[in-house]
mmCIF file of C-alpha atoms in Angstrom:
data_model
loop_
_atom_site.group_PDB
_atom_site.id
_atom_site.type_symbol
_atom_site.label_atom_id
_atom_site.label_comp_id
_atom_site.label_asym_id
_atom_site.label_seq_id
_atom_site.Cartn_x
_atom_site.Cartn_y
_atom_site.Cartn_z
ATOM 1 C CA MET A 454 -85.969 -83.633 -68.902
ATOM 2 C CA SER A 455 -84.343 -86.204 -71.212
ATOM 3 C CA ASP A 456 -82.372 -85.372 -74.336
ATOM 4 C CA THR A 457 -84.791 -87.500 -76.355
ATOM 5 C CA LYS A 458 -87.727 -85.364 -75.361
ATOM 6 C CA GLN A 459 -85.801 -82.170 -76.030
ATOM 7 C CA LYS A 460 -84.877 -83.258 -79.533
ATOM 8 C CA SER A 461 -88.460 -84.238 -80.320
ATOM 9 C CA VAL A 462 -89.861 -80.785 -79.569
ATOM 10 C CA SER A 463 -90.139 -78.467 -82.576
ATOM 11 C CA LEU A 464 -91.135 -74.860 -83.119
ATOM 12 C CA HIS A 465 -94.462 -76.167 -84.414
ATOM 13 C CA ASP A 466 -95.049 -77.927 -81.074
ATOM 14 C CA VAL A 467 -94.319 -74.724 -79.189
ATOM 15 C CA ALA A 468 -96.580 -72.691 -81.474
ATOM 16 C CA GLU A 469 -99.475 -75.128 -81.097
ATOM 17 C CA ALA A 470 -99.153 -75.253 -77.325
ATOM 18 C CA ALA A 471 -98.919 -71.466 -77.036
ATOM 19 C CA GLY A 472 -101.762 -70.853 -79.477
ATOM 20 C CA VAL A 473 -99.704 -68.749 -81.899
ATOM 21 C CA SER A 474 -98.084 -69.153 -85.315
ATOM 22 C CA VAL A 475 -94.650 -70.653 -85.918
ATOM 23 C CA SER A 476 -93.406 -67.282 -87.163
ATOM 24 C CA THR A 477 -94.560 -65.642 -83.900
ATOM 25 C CA VAL A 478 -92.569 -68.183 -81.884
ATOM 26 C CA SER A 479 -89.563 -67.539 -84.103
ATOM 27 C CA ARG A 480 -89.805 -63.784 -83.546
ATOM 28 C CA ALA A 481 -90.265 -64.234 -79.825
ATOM 29 C CA LEU A 482 -87.046 -66.264 -79.616
ATOM 30 C CA ALA A 483 -84.923 -64.302 -82.054
ATOM 31 C CA PHE A 484 -86.477 -60.842 -82.423
ATOM 32 C CA SER A 485 -87.773 -59.866 -79.002
ATOM 33 C CA ASP A 486 -88.335 -56.227 -79.990
ATOM 34 C CA ARG A 487 -90.906 -57.241 -82.614
ATOM 35 C CA ILE A 488 -93.463 -58.865 -80.303
ATOM 36 C CA ASN A 489 -95.394 -57.643 -77.275
ATOM 37 C CA ALA A 490 -94.136 -58.612 -73.840
ATOM 38 C CA LYS A 491 -97.229 -60.573 -72.801
ATOM 39 C CA THR A 492 -97.158 -62.837 -75.862
ATOM 40 C CA ARG A 493 -93.418 -63.346 -75.573
ATOM 41 C CA ALA A 494 -93.731 -64.272 -71.901
ATOM 42 C CA ARG A 495 -96.381 -66.893 -72.746
ATOM 43 C CA ILE A 496 -94.205 -68.346 -75.477
ATOM 44 C CA LEU A 497 -91.115 -68.487 -73.256
ATOM 45 C CA GLU A 498 -93.136 -70.208 -70.556
ATOM 46 C CA THR A 499 -94.311 -72.778 -73.116
ATOM 47 C CA VAL A 500 -90.736 -73.255 -74.315
ATOM 48 C CA GLN A 501 -89.644 -74.011 -70.765
ATOM 49 C CA GLU A 502 -92.526 -76.393 -70.124
ATOM 50 C CA LEU A 503 -91.887 -78.380 -73.307
ATOM 51 C CA GLY A 504 -88.140 -78.378 -72.945
ATOM 52 C CA TYR A 505 -87.476 -76.738 -76.288
ATOM 53 C CA HIS A 506 -83.986 -75.255 -76.655
ATOM 54 C CA PRO A 507 -83.651 -72.804 -79.555
ATOM 55 C CA ASN A 508 -80.387 -72.511 -81.394
ATOM 56 C CA ILE A 509 -78.775 -69.317 -80.169
ATOM 57 C CA ALA A 510 -77.245 -68.862 -83.615
ATOM 58 C CA ALA A 511 -80.666 -67.772 -84.838
ATOM 59 C CA ARG A 512 -80.160 -64.480 -83.041
ATOM 60 C CA ASN A 513 -77.049 -63.891 -85.087
ATOM 61 C CA LEU A 514 -79.223 -63.522 -88.162
ATOM 62 C CA ARG A 515 -80.667 -60.346 -86.661
ATOM 63 C CA LEU A 516 -77.161 -58.990 -86.283
ATOM 64 C CA GLY A 517 -76.297 -59.766 -89.901
ATOM 65 C CA GLN A 518 -73.619 -62.317 -89.094
ATOM 66 C CA GLN A 519 -75.155 -64.887 -91.455
ATOM 67 C CA LYS A 520 -75.982 -63.632 -94.949
ATOM 68 C CA THR A 521 -76.515 -66.687 -97.124
ATOM 69 C CA ILE A 522 -79.660 -67.502 -99.097
ATOM 70 C CA LEU A 523 -80.383 -71.143 -99.928
ATOM 71 C CA ALA A 524 -82.233 -71.883 -103.180
ATOM 72 C CA VAL A 525 -83.746 -75.360 -103.583
ATOM 73 C CA MET A 526 -84.216 -76.228 -107.257
ATOM 74 C CA PRO A 527 -86.273 -79.076 -108.774
ATOM 75 C CA HIS A 528 -84.744 -81.838 -110.844
ATOM 76 C CA HIS A 529 -86.415 -83.012 -114.039
ATOM 77 C CA LYS A 530 -85.119 -84.450 -117.277
ATOM 78 C CA GLY A 531 -87.265 -82.110 -119.356
ATOM 79 C CA THR A 532 -85.667 -79.128 -121.073
ATOM 80 C CA GLN A 533 -88.493 -76.835 -119.972
ATOM 81 C CA ILE A 534 -88.029 -77.458 -116.249
ATOM 82 C CA THR A 535 -84.275 -77.001 -116.627
ATOM 83 C CA THR A 536 -84.773 -73.708 -118.467
ATOM 84 C CA VAL A 537 -87.235 -72.412 -115.870
ATOM 85 C CA ALA A 538 -84.910 -73.384 -113.014
ATOM 86 C CA ASN A 539 -81.903 -71.769 -114.691
ATOM 87 C CA ASP A 540 -83.771 -68.525 -115.350
ATOM 88 C CA ALA A 541 -85.102 -68.444 -111.798
ATOM 89 C CA GLN A 542 -81.610 -69.008 -110.402
ATOM 90 C CA LEU A 543 -80.206 -66.147 -112.472
ATOM 91 C CA GLY A 544 -82.872 -63.792 -111.134
ATOM 92 C CA ILE A 545 -82.365 -64.906 -107.549
ATOM 93 C CA GLU A 546 -78.593 -64.635 -107.828
ATOM 94 C CA GLN A 547 -78.632 -61.106 -109.200
ATOM 95 C CA ALA A 548 -81.015 -59.804 -106.523
ATOM 96 C CA VAL A 549 -79.205 -61.626 -103.715
ATOM 97 C CA ARG A 550 -75.885 -60.135 -104.773
ATOM 98 C CA GLU A 551 -77.358 -56.622 -104.974
ATOM 99 C CA LEU A 552 -78.744 -57.023 -101.451
ATOM 100 C CA GLY A 553 -75.371 -58.048 -100.014
ATOM 101 C CA TYR A 554 -76.087 -61.761 -99.582
ATOM 102 C CA THR A 555 -74.470 -64.843 -101.066
ATOM 103 C CA LEU A 556 -76.396 -67.659 -102.755
ATOM 104 C CA SER A 557 -76.124 -71.387 -102.158
ATOM 105 C CA VAL A 558 -78.008 -73.670 -104.593
ATOM 106 C CA VAL A 559 -79.027 -77.315 -104.208
ATOM 107 C CA ASN A 560 -80.708 -79.517 -106.804
ATOM 108 C CA MET A 561 -83.228 -82.143 -105.690
ATOM 109 C CA ARG A 562 -81.653 -84.858 -107.849
ATOM 110 C CA ASP A 563 -81.303 -87.301 -104.954
ATOM 111 C CA SER A 564 -84.345 -86.050 -103.059
ATOM 112 C CA GLU A 565 -83.957 -87.765 -99.687
ATOM 113 C CA ARG A 566 -80.221 -87.166 -99.401
ATOM 114 C CA VAL A 567 -80.574 -83.541 -100.503
ATOM 115 C CA ALA A 568 -83.514 -82.974 -98.146
ATOM 116 C CA GLY A 569 -81.348 -84.117 -95.257
ATOM 117 C CA HIS A 570 -78.577 -81.769 -96.356
ATOM 118 C CA VAL A 571 -80.993 -78.831 -96.672
ATOM 119 C CA LEU A 572 -82.454 -79.439 -93.232
ATOM 120 C CA ASP A 573 -78.959 -79.715 -91.743
ATOM 121 C CA LEU A 574 -78.122 -76.306 -93.196
ATOM 122 C CA VAL A 575 -81.354 -74.729 -91.988
ATOM 123 C CA TYR A 576 -81.429 -76.226 -88.511
ATOM 124 C CA GLY A 577 -77.707 -75.536 -88.129
ATOM 125 C CA ARG A 578 -78.384 -71.859 -88.942
ATOM 126 C CA GLN A 579 -75.845 -71.919 -91.755
ATOM 127 C CA VAL A 580 -78.264 -70.008 -93.981
ATOM 128 C CA SER A 581 -80.478 -66.980 -93.411
ATOM 129 C CA GLY A 582 -83.499 -68.199 -95.316
ATOM 130 C CA THR A 583 -84.658 -70.486 -98.115
ATOM 131 C CA ILE A 584 -86.323 -70.130 -101.515
ATOM 132 C CA ILE A 585 -88.021 -73.271 -102.816
ATOM 133 C CA LEU A 586 -88.870 -73.555 -106.516
ATOM 134 C CA ALA A 587 -91.685 -75.958 -107.427
ATOM 135 C CA GLU A 588 -91.059 -77.990 -104.270
ATOM 136 C CA ASN A 589 -93.165 -78.678 -101.202
ATOM 137 C CA PRO A 590 -91.536 -77.802 -97.867
ATOM 138 C CA MET A 591 -89.527 -80.874 -97.002
ATOM 139 C CA GLU A 592 -89.847 -83.050 -93.911
ATOM 140 C CA LEU A 593 -87.483 -85.815 -92.905
ATOM 141 C CA ASN A 594 -86.929 -87.757 -89.679
ATOM 142 C CA GLY A 595 -89.131 -85.488 -87.606
ATOM 143 C CA ARG A 596 -87.635 -82.255 -88.935
ATOM 144 C CA GLY A 597 -89.482 -79.890 -91.246
ATOM 145 C CA LEU A 598 -88.445 -76.811 -93.163
ATOM 146 C CA ILE A 599 -91.385 -74.822 -91.816
ATOM 147 C CA ASP A 600 -90.616 -75.798 -88.218
ATOM 148 C CA ALA A 601 -87.018 -74.609 -88.383
ATOM 149 C CA GLY A 602 -88.022 -71.009 -87.702
ATOM 150 C CA LEU A 603 -86.194 -69.369 -90.604
ATOM 151 C CA PRO A 604 -87.991 -67.478 -93.394
ATOM 152 C CA VAL A 605 -89.082 -69.490 -96.431
ATOM 153 C CA VAL A 606 -90.416 -68.189 -99.754
ATOM 154 C CA SER A 607 -92.036 -70.332 -102.435
ATOM 155 C CA LEU A 608 -91.285 -69.409 -106.027
ATOM 156 C CA THR A 609 -93.892 -70.139 -108.768
ATOM 157 C CA GLU A 610 -96.250 -72.135 -106.508
ATOM 158 C CA ASP A 611 -98.748 -70.705 -104.011
ATOM 159 C CA LEU A 612 -98.011 -72.246 -100.601
ATOM 160 C CA THR A 613 -99.636 -69.544 -98.491
ATOM 161 C CA HIS A 614 -102.036 -72.176 -97.114
ATOM 162 C CA LEU A 615 -98.960 -73.637 -95.387
ATOM 163 C CA GLY A 616 -97.944 -70.254 -93.997
ATOM 164 C CA ILE A 617 -95.249 -69.718 -96.654
ATOM 165 C CA SER A 618 -95.091 -66.418 -98.520
ATOM 166 C CA SER A 619 -95.189 -67.064 -102.258
ATOM 167 C CA VAL A 620 -94.282 -65.337 -105.524
ATOM 168 C CA VAL A 621 -96.236 -66.684 -108.495
ATOM 169 C CA SER A 622 -97.196 -65.827 -112.055
ATOM 170 C CA SER A 623 -100.755 -65.320 -113.263
ATOM 171 C CA ASP A 624 -101.370 -68.904 -114.446
ATOM 172 C CA ARG A 625 -105.135 -68.818 -114.070
ATOM 173 C CA GLN A 626 -105.696 -65.267 -115.295
ATOM 174 C CA SER A 627 -103.493 -65.783 -118.351
ATOM 175 C CA MET A 628 -105.446 -68.840 -119.435
ATOM 176 C CA MET A 629 -108.676 -66.896 -119.003
ATOM 177 C CA GLU A 630 -107.223 -64.243 -121.291
ATOM 178 C CA ALA A 631 -106.253 -66.922 -123.814
ATOM 179 C CA VAL A 632 -109.833 -68.204 -123.978
ATOM 180 C CA GLU A 633 -111.192 -64.663 -124.236
ATOM 181 C CA MET A 634 -108.839 -63.931 -127.131
ATOM 182 C CA LEU A 635 -109.856 -67.089 -128.986
ATOM 183 C CA ALA A 636 -113.557 -66.538 -128.309
ATOM 184 C CA GLY A 637 -113.236 -62.984 -129.605
ATOM 185 C CA LEU A 638 -112.000 -64.407 -132.920
ATOM 186 C CA GLY A 639 -114.965 -66.768 -133.128
ATOM 187 C CA HIS A 640 -113.631 -69.995 -131.589
ATOM 188 C CA GLU A 641 -116.184 -71.855 -129.491
ATOM 189 C CA ARG A 642 -114.704 -75.345 -129.209
ATOM 190 C CA ILE A 643 -111.245 -75.671 -127.597
ATOM 191 C CA PHE A 644 -108.849 -78.571 -127.129
ATOM 192 C CA PHE A 645 -106.952 -78.083 -123.860
ATOM 193 C CA ILE A 646 -103.734 -80.002 -123.229
ATOM 194 C CA SER A 647 -103.269 -80.164 -119.455
ATOM 195 C CA GLY A 648 -100.312 -81.435 -117.462
ATOM 196 C CA PRO A 649 -99.797 -84.117 -114.806
ATOM 197 C CA GLN A 650 -102.576 -84.358 -112.237
ATOM 198 C CA GLY A 651 -100.269 -83.435 -109.369
ATOM 199 C CA SER A 652 -98.932 -80.295 -111.047
ATOM 200 C CA TYR A 653 -99.916 -77.036 -109.345
ATOM 201 C CA HIS A 654 -99.481 -75.130 -112.628
ATOM 202 C CA SER A 655 -101.599 -77.564 -114.609
ATOM 203 C CA ARG A 656 -104.432 -77.248 -112.088
ATOM 204 C CA GLN A 657 -104.261 -73.461 -112.103
ATOM 205 C CA ARG A 658 -104.165 -73.190 -115.887
ATOM 206 C CA GLU A 659 -106.990 -75.666 -116.379
ATOM 207 C CA ALA A 660 -109.075 -73.771 -113.819
ATOM 208 C CA GLY A 661 -108.537 -70.583 -115.814
ATOM 209 C CA VAL A 662 -109.602 -72.216 -119.081
ATOM 210 C CA ARG A 663 -112.704 -73.808 -117.554
ATOM 211 C CA SER A 664 -113.696 -70.621 -115.735
ATOM 212 C CA ALA A 665 -113.515 -68.568 -118.925
ATOM 213 C CA MET A 666 -115.425 -71.166 -120.954
ATOM 214 C CA ILE A 667 -118.237 -71.241 -118.398
ATOM 215 C CA ARG A 668 -118.376 -67.455 -118.171
ATOM 216 C CA LEU A 669 -118.347 -66.908 -121.942
ATOM 217 C CA PHE A 670 -120.408 -69.869 -123.160
ATOM 218 C CA GLY A 671 -122.461 -70.881 -120.120
ATOM 219 C CA SER A 672 -120.694 -74.255 -119.726
ATOM 220 C CA ASP A 673 -117.461 -76.041 -120.539
ATOM 221 C CA GLU A 674 -119.112 -78.780 -122.615
ATOM 222 C CA ASN A 675 -117.174 -77.606 -125.682
ATOM 223 C CA LEU A 676 -113.860 -78.005 -123.883
ATOM 224 C CA VAL A 677 -112.041 -81.188 -124.933
ATOM 225 C CA LYS A 678 -109.247 -82.132 -122.519
ATOM 226 C CA TYR A 679 -106.159 -84.270 -122.920
ATOM 227 C CA ARG A 680 -103.659 -84.936 -120.118
ATOM 228 C CA ALA A 681 -100.004 -84.690 -121.145
ATOM 229 C CA ASP A 682 -96.662 -84.317 -119.392
ATOM 230 C CA PHE A 683 -93.879 -81.695 -119.509
ATOM 231 C CA ASP A 684 -92.154 -82.729 -122.713
ATOM 232 C CA VAL A 685 -92.311 -82.560 -126.500
ATOM 233 C CA GLU A 686 -93.246 -86.221 -126.911
ATOM 234 C CA SER A 687 -96.379 -85.827 -124.800
ATOM 235 C CA GLY A 688 -97.343 -82.933 -127.074
ATOM 236 C CA CYS A 689 -96.907 -85.256 -130.048
ATOM 237 C CA ALA A 690 -99.218 -87.773 -128.370
ATOM 238 C CA ALA A 691 -101.760 -85.011 -127.738
ATOM 239 C CA ALA A 692 -101.649 -84.100 -131.422
ATOM 240 C CA ARG A 693 -102.309 -87.694 -132.460
ATOM 241 C CA GLU A 694 -105.337 -87.729 -130.157
ATOM 242 C CA PHE A 695 -106.509 -84.423 -131.621
ATOM 243 C CA LEU A 696 -106.188 -85.732 -135.182
ATOM 244 C CA SER A 697 -108.282 -88.795 -134.303
ATOM 245 C CA LEU A 698 -111.299 -86.711 -133.257
ATOM 246 C CA ASP A 699 -114.328 -86.755 -135.539
ATOM 247 C CA HIS A 700 -115.266 -83.186 -134.655
ATOM 248 C CA ARG A 701 -112.016 -81.356 -134.018
ATOM 249 C CA PRO A 702 -111.961 -78.116 -132.023
ATOM 250 C CA THR A 703 -110.772 -75.077 -133.965
ATOM 251 C CA ALA A 704 -108.322 -73.921 -131.261
ATOM 252 C CA VAL A 705 -105.818 -75.567 -128.938
ATOM 253 C CA ILE A 706 -104.417 -74.279 -125.646
ATOM 254 C CA SER A 707 -101.335 -76.037 -124.306
ATOM 255 C CA TRP A 708 -100.441 -75.871 -120.641
ATOM 256 C CA ALA A 709 -96.692 -75.738 -121.455
ATOM 257 C CA ASP A 710 -94.482 -74.601 -124.321
ATOM 258 C CA GLU A 711 -92.563 -77.817 -124.966
ATOM 259 C CA VAL A 712 -95.873 -79.638 -125.262
ATOM 260 C CA ALA A 713 -97.081 -77.024 -127.758
ATOM 261 C CA MET A 714 -93.957 -77.557 -129.876
ATOM 262 C CA GLY A 715 -94.625 -81.291 -130.092
ATOM 263 C CA PHE A 716 -98.275 -80.688 -130.958
ATOM 264 C CA GLN A 717 -97.390 -78.213 -133.710
ATOM 265 C CA SER A 718 -94.884 -80.583 -135.300
ATOM 266 C CA VAL A 719 -97.290 -83.506 -135.592
ATOM 267 C CA VAL A 720 -100.363 -81.629 -136.842
ATOM 268 C CA GLN A 721 -98.306 -79.822 -139.466
ATOM 269 C CA GLU A 722 -96.799 -83.083 -140.623
ATOM 270 C CA ALA A 723 -100.362 -84.387 -140.961
ATOM 271 C CA GLY A 724 -101.134 -81.526 -143.357
ATOM 272 C CA LEU A 725 -102.918 -79.053 -141.078
ATOM 273 C CA LYS A 726 -101.960 -75.400 -141.240
ATOM 274 C CA ILE A 727 -101.531 -73.182 -138.196
ATOM 275 C CA PRO A 728 -103.502 -70.954 -137.729
ATOM 276 C CA ASP A 729 -105.605 -71.546 -140.885
ATOM 277 C CA ASP A 730 -106.892 -74.948 -139.745
ATOM 278 C CA VAL A 731 -106.264 -74.711 -136.003
ATOM 279 C CA SER A 732 -105.100 -71.925 -133.681
ATOM 280 C CA LEU A 733 -102.512 -72.670 -131.005
ATOM 281 C CA VAL A 734 -101.758 -70.848 -127.718
ATOM 282 C CA SER A 735 -99.337 -71.881 -124.976
ATOM 283 C CA PHE A 736 -97.852 -70.777 -121.654
ATOM 284 C CA ASP A 737 -94.342 -70.303 -120.222
ATOM 285 C CA GLY A 738 -92.488 -68.025 -122.632
ATOM 286 C CA LEU A 739 -89.672 -70.289 -123.810
ATOM 287 C CA CYS A 740 -87.463 -68.414 -126.266
ATOM 288 C CA ALA A 741 -87.586 -71.368 -128.685
ATOM 289 C CA LEU A 742 -91.209 -70.596 -129.554
ATOM 290 C CA ARG A 743 -90.123 -67.426 -131.313
ATOM 291 C CA TYR A 744 -88.353 -69.597 -133.902
ATOM 292 C CA THR A 745 -91.022 -72.194 -134.628
ATOM 293 C CA GLN A 746 -92.898 -71.925 -137.933
ATOM 294 C CA PRO A 747 -95.098 -70.119 -137.337
ATOM 295 C CA PRO A 748 -93.960 -68.612 -133.993
ATOM 296 C CA ILE A 749 -96.358 -69.849 -131.303
ATOM 297 C CA THR A 750 -98.313 -67.344 -129.228
ATOM 298 C CA THR A 751 -97.421 -67.867 -125.563
ATOM 299 C CA PHE A 752 -97.706 -66.192 -122.182
ATOM 300 C CA ASP A 753 -94.264 -65.377 -120.794
ATOM 301 C CA GLN A 754 -94.133 -65.670 -117.005
ATOM 302 C CA ASN A 755 -90.613 -64.151 -116.873
ATOM 303 C CA VAL A 756 -89.253 -66.518 -114.237
ATOM 304 C CA ARG A 757 -86.010 -64.546 -113.945
ATOM 305 C CA GLU A 758 -87.915 -61.516 -112.693
ATOM 306 C CA LEU A 759 -90.036 -63.711 -110.406
ATOM 307 C CA GLY A 760 -86.810 -65.108 -108.932
ATOM 308 C CA ALA A 761 -85.528 -61.617 -108.230
ATOM 309 C CA HIS A 762 -88.810 -60.679 -106.520
ATOM 310 C CA ALA A 763 -88.680 -63.849 -104.417
ATOM 311 C CA ALA A 764 -85.151 -62.994 -103.280
ATOM 312 C CA ARG A 765 -86.147 -59.446 -102.337
ATOM 313 C CA LEU A 766 -89.167 -60.726 -100.412
ATOM 314 C CA LEU A 767 -87.056 -63.265 -98.536
ATOM 315 C CA VAL A 768 -84.452 -60.685 -97.548
ATOM 316 C CA ASP A 769 -87.239 -58.408 -96.348
ATOM 317 C CA LEU A 770 -88.586 -61.242 -94.186
ATOM 318 C CA ILE A 771 -85.083 -61.882 -92.831
ATOM 319 C CA ASP A 772 -84.509 -58.222 -92.013
ATOM 320 C CA ASN A 773 -87.971 -57.373 -90.687
ATOM 321 C CA GLY A 774 -89.447 -60.650 -89.460
ATOM 322 C CA SER A 775 -92.256 -62.701 -90.964
ATOM 323 C CA PRO A 776 -95.742 -61.098 -91.091
ATOM 324 C CA GLN A 777 -98.687 -62.602 -89.215
ATOM 325 C CA GLU A 778 -100.070 -63.932 -92.512
ATOM 326 C CA ALA A 779 -98.149 -65.308 -95.470
ATOM 327 C CA GLN A 780 -97.988 -62.949 -98.431
ATOM 328 C CA LEU A 781 -99.055 -63.901 -101.956
ATOM 329 C CA ILE A 782 -97.470 -61.813 -104.702
ATOM 330 C CA GLU A 783 -98.758 -62.511 -108.203
ATOM 331 C CA TYR A 784 -97.165 -60.994 -111.281
ATOM 332 C CA PRO A 785 -98.972 -60.969 -114.634
ATOM 333 C CA ALA A 786 -97.493 -63.017 -117.449
ATOM 334 C CA LYS A 787 -97.071 -61.068 -120.674
ATOM 335 C CA MET A 788 -98.393 -62.426 -123.945
ATOM 336 C CA PHE A 789 -95.919 -62.909 -126.776
ATOM 337 C CA ALA A 790 -98.043 -62.588 -129.896
ATOM 338 C CA GLY A 791 -96.777 -65.130 -132.408
ATOM 339 C CA ARG A 792 -98.524 -66.024 -135.634
ATOM 340 C CA SER A 793 -100.310 -69.154 -134.453
ATOM 341 C CA VAL A 794 -103.705 -67.587 -133.726
ATOM 342 C CA GLY A 795 -106.422 -66.592 -136.199
ATOM 343 C CA ALA A 796 -110.142 -66.764 -136.855
ATOM 344 C CA PRO A 797 -111.567 -70.269 -137.324
ATOM 345 C CA ALA A 798 -111.976 -71.496 -140.870
ATOM 346 C CA LYS A 799 -115.558 -71.588 -142.128
ATOM 347 C CA ARG A 800 -116.980 -75.088 -142.246
ATOM 348 C CA ASP A 801 -119.757 -76.379 -144.453
#
């Protein structure tokens, strides 16, 4: 069989031909004591037929000869993304160190070049496993992170549909709680500032707001939506849109804290009082919101703790092998009660 054909065969190809998952192929090749003999024999026969040659170094992971965790961090100019990434890295680093591993971190600043570097590390078995924060599993030049056969954990985004175990915060549930809190105070019309269309977190948080509105009021017709970005300036733009409305909602939910800060600044400058004229709730838990005037109520997802949980999960997958189905671990965000929420003002 030619070298070209050998290089083109991936773990995914073997898994598809053998009728099993990629993780099962990986265990069959590296962890023979964790799979029944009949399944392993079928996989090895498929490997031989396709000409796939696994990297023998993968077996060294079982023996503990490679103890490095790779963390892939997003790159964004916004302060919020930087803060989230830094907190996540601190949590990962602490847990990794406690578990006897070392941590290697890459930033997706130059995405294609970094993706190539990451895949070189993974396929070269220079790391034991990978944590990806707010990134899809990369593919480049016929190589994919999932196909490499090493454990992968997604942090903050649910990628279980791709077979990747994930550690996330309660985006949807928290936004449902925000609506319930506002409705309990008498608010019926809400202005929701969502994020970019492609954002997983924006979709989850909007789904929570809409679900609660429909459940509590029978429909979401009193939900006014505005699409923003990650930063303060987009929150300012949202505020200008809010101020232009003839019939303004009495409460605002922002999908992200930096956006909420921009919104607060503009509406207050326009003469509105928070929460007397409009209530404001946000999500993420940035420390800066404790020092706004008034402090903004927000749901703190505690990314540092999520990072630590992701690291522990990854090490467990490294030590014990990947389960048949990807795990989803969701941790509840905790509400920081600022002074930006109150009952709606009575209107004539």
